[in-house]
CSV table of C-alpha atoms and ligand atoms in Angstrom, one decimal:
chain,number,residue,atom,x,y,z
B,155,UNK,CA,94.2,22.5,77.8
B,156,UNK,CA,93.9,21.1,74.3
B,157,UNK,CA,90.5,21.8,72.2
B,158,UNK,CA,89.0,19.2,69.8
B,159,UNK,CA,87.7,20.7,66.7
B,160,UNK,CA,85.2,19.0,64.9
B,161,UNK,CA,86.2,18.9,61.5
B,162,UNK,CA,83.2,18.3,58.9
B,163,UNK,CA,83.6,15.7,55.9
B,164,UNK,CA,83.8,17.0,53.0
B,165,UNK,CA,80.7,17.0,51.0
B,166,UNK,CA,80.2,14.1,48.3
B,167,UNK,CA,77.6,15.0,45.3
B,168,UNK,CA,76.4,12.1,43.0
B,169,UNK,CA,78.0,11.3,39.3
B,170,UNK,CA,76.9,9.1,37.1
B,171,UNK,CA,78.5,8.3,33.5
B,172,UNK,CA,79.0,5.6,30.6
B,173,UNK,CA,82.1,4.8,30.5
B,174,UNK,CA,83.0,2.3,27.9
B,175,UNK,CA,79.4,1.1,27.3
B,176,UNK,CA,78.7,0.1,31.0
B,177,UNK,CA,76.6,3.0,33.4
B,178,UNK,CA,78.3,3.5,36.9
B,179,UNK,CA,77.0,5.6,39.6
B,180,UNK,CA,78.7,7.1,42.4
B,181,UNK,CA,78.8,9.7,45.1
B,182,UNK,CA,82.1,11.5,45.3
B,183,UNK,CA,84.0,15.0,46.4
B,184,UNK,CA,83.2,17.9,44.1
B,185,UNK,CA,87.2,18.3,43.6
B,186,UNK,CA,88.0,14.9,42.3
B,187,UNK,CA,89.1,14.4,39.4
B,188,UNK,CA,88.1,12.2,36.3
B,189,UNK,CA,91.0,10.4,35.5
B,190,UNK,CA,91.5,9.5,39.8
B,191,UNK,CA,87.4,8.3,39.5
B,192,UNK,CA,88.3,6.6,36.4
B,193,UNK,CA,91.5,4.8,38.2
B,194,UNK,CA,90.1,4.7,41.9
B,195,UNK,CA,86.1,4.2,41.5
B,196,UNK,CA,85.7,2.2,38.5
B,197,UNK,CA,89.6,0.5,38.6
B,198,UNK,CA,90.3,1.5,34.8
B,199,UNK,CA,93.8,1.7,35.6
B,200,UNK,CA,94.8,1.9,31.5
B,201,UNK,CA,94.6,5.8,31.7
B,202,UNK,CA,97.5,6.7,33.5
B,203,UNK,CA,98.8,10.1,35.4
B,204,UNK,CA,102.5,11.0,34.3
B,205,UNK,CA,102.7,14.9,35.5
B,206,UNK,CA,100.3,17.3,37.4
B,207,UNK,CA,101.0,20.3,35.2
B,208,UNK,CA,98.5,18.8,32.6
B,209,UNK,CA,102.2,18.9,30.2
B,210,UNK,CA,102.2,14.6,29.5
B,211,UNK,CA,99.1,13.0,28.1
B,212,UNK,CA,99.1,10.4,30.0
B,213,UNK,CA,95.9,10.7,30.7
B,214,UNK,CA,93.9,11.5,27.8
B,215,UNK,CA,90.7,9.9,26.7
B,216,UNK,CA,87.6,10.6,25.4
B,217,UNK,CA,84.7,12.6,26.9
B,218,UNK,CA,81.5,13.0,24.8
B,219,UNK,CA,83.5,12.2,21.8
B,220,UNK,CA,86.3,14.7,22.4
B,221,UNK,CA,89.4,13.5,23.6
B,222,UNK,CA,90.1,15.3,27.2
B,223,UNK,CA,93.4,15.1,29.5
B,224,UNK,CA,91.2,13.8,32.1
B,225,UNK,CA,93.3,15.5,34.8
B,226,UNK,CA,92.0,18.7,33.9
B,227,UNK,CA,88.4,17.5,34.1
B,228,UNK,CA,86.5,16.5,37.1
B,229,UNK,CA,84.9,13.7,37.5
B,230,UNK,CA,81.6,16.1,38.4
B,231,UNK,CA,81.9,18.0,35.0
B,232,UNK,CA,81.7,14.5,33.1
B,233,UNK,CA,78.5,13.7,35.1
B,234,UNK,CA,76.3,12.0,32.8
B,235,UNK,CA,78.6,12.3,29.8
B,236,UNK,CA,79.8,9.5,27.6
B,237,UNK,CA,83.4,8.5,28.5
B,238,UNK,CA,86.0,5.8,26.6
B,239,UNK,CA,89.3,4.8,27.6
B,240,UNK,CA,91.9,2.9,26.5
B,241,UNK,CA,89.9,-0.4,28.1
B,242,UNK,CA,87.2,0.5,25.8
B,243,UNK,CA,88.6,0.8,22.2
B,244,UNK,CA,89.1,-3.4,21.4
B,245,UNK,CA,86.3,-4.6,20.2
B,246,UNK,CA,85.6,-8.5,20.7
B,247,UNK,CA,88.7,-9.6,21.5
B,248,UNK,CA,90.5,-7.6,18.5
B,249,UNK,CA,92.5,-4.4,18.8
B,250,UNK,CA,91.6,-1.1,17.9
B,251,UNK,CA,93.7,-0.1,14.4
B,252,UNK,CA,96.0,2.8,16.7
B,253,UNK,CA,96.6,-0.7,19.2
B,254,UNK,CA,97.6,-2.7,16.5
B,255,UNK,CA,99.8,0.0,14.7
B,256,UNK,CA,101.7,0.5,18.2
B,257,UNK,CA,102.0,-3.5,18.1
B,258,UNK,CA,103.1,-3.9,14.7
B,259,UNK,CA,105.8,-0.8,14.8
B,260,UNK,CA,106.8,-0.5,18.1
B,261,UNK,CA,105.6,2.6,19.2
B,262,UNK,CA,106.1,2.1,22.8
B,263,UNK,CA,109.3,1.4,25.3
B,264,UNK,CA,107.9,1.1,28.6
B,265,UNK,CA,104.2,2.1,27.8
B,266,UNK,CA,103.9,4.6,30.2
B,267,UNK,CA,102.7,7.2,28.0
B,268,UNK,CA,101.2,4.4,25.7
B,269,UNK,CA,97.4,4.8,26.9
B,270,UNK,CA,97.2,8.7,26.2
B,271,UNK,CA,99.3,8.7,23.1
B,272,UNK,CA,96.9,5.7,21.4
B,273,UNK,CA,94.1,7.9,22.2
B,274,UNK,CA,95.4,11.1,21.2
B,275,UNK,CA,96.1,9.4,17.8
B,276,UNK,CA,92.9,7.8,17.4
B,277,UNK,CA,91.1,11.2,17.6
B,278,UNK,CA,93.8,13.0,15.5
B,279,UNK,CA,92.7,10.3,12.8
B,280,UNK,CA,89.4,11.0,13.1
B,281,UNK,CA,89.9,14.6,12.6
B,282,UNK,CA,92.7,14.1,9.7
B,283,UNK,CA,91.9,10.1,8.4
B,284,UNK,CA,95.6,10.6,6.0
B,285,UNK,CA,97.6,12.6,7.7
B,286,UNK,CA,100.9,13.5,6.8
B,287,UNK,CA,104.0,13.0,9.3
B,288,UNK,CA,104.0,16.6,10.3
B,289,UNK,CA,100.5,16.6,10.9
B,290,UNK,CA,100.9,13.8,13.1
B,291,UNK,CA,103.7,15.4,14.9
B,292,UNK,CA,101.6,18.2,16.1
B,293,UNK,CA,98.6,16.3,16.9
B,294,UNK,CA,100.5,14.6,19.1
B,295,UNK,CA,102.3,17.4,20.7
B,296,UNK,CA,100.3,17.2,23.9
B,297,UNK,CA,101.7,13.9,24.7
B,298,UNK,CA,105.2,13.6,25.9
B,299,UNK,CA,107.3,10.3,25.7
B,300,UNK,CA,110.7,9.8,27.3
B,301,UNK,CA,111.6,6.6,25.6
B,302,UNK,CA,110.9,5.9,21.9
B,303,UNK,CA,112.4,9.0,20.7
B,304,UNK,CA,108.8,9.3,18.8
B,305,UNK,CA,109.6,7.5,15.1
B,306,UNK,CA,108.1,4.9,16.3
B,307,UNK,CA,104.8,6.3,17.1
B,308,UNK,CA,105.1,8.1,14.2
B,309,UNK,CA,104.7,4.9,11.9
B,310,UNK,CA,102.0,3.1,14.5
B,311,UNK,CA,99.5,6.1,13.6
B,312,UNK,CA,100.7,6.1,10.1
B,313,UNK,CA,100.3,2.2,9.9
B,314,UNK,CA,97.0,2.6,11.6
B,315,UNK,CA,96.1,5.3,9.4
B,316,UNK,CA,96.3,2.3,6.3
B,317,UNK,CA,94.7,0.1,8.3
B,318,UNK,CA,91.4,2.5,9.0
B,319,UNK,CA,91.4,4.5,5.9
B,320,UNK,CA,93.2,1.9,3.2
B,321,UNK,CA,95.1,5.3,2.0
B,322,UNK,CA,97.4,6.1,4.8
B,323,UNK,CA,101.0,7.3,4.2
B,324,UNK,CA,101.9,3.4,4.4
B,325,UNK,CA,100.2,0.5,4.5
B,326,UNK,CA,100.2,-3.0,6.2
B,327,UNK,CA,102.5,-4.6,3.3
B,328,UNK,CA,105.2,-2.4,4.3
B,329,UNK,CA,105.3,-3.6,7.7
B,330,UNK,CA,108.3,-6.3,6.9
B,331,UNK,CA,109.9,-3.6,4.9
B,332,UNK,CA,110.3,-1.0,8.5
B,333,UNK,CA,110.9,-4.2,10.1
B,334,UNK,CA,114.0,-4.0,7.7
B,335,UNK,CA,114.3,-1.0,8.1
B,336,UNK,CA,114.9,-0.9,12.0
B,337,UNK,CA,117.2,-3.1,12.0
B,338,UNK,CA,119.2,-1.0,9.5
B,339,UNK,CA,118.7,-3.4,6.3
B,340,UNK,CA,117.0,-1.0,4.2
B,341,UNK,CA,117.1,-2.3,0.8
B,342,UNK,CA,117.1,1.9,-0.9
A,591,FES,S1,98.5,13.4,33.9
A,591,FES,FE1,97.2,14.6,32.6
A,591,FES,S2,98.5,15.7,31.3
A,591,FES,FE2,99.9,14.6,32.6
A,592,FES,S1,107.2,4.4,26.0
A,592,FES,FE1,108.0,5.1,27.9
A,592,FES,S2,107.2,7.1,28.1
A,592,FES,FE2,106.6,6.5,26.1
């Protein structure tokens, strides 16, 4: 004889959070995480999931100001916090500086990684407004790209650094010059 077991669903406990200006509300499973509310509740599928040994980035964005890999947060620990992600940094219509700097230098192959590693940069420039290329380097360490080979990203937060501070390492005039420069007409 075979014996049914009843087996109980698992409990849901409410959230609610601002995420990118707007209030959502929602009742969901103590274990789920931010980033899979963030992708599956509210459809905000810009933050991405690349690894689940928290090692990629993918998934970073901001949590009461700090930036979080929001697979290592659940969605119950952000309850009424103050979330952004990459949906939320253009404002009217215009990109964010970081967007613009991986525009205008190619930071990105297949843009996998793209989402975290614009929002990783953003908060390392507001931490370090001018940072040098090593400092960018290591603020970006927790984000892992398999395509660009990184100079690329390098030069987006470094233009974007110009474009927010007007004292980065380089600044929007020397975007024709990299463009030269890429394609291996440097004029030094
Ligand atoms: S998905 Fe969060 S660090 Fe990789
Ligand atoms: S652009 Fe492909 S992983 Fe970074």
């Amino acid at each position: 004889m075979t014996m049914t077991e009843a087996v109980a669903a698992p409990a849901r406990v409410p959230v609610q959070m601002t995420v990118n200006g707007t209030d959502y509300a929602a009742e969901v499973e103590p274990r789920l995480l931010l980033v899979h509310f963030l992708r599956d509740n509210l459809g905000l599928t810009g933050t991405h999931v690349g690894c689940d040994t928290s090692q990629c980035g993918a998934c970073v964005v901001y949590l009461n100001g700090e930036s979080v890999k929001s697979c290592t947060v659940l969605a119950v620990q952000a309850n009424g916090g103050e979330v952004t992600t990459i949906e939320g940094l253009a404002k009217d219509g215009e990109y964010d500086p970081v967007q613009q700097g991986f525009w205008e230098m190619h930071g990105l192959q297949c843009g996998y990684c793209t989402p975290g590693m614009i929002m990783s940069a953003h908060a390392l420039l507001k931490r370090i407004p001018n940072p040098t290329e090593e400092q960018i380097r290591h603020g970006l360490e927790g984000n892992l790209c398999r395509c660009t080979g990184y100079q690329n990203i390098v030069k987006a937060v470094q233009y974007a650094a110009g474009q927010m501070n007007g004292g980065g390492t380089h600044d929007p005039a020397n975007t024709a010059d990299w463009e030269r420069e890429l394609a291996g007409k440097s004029d030094s």
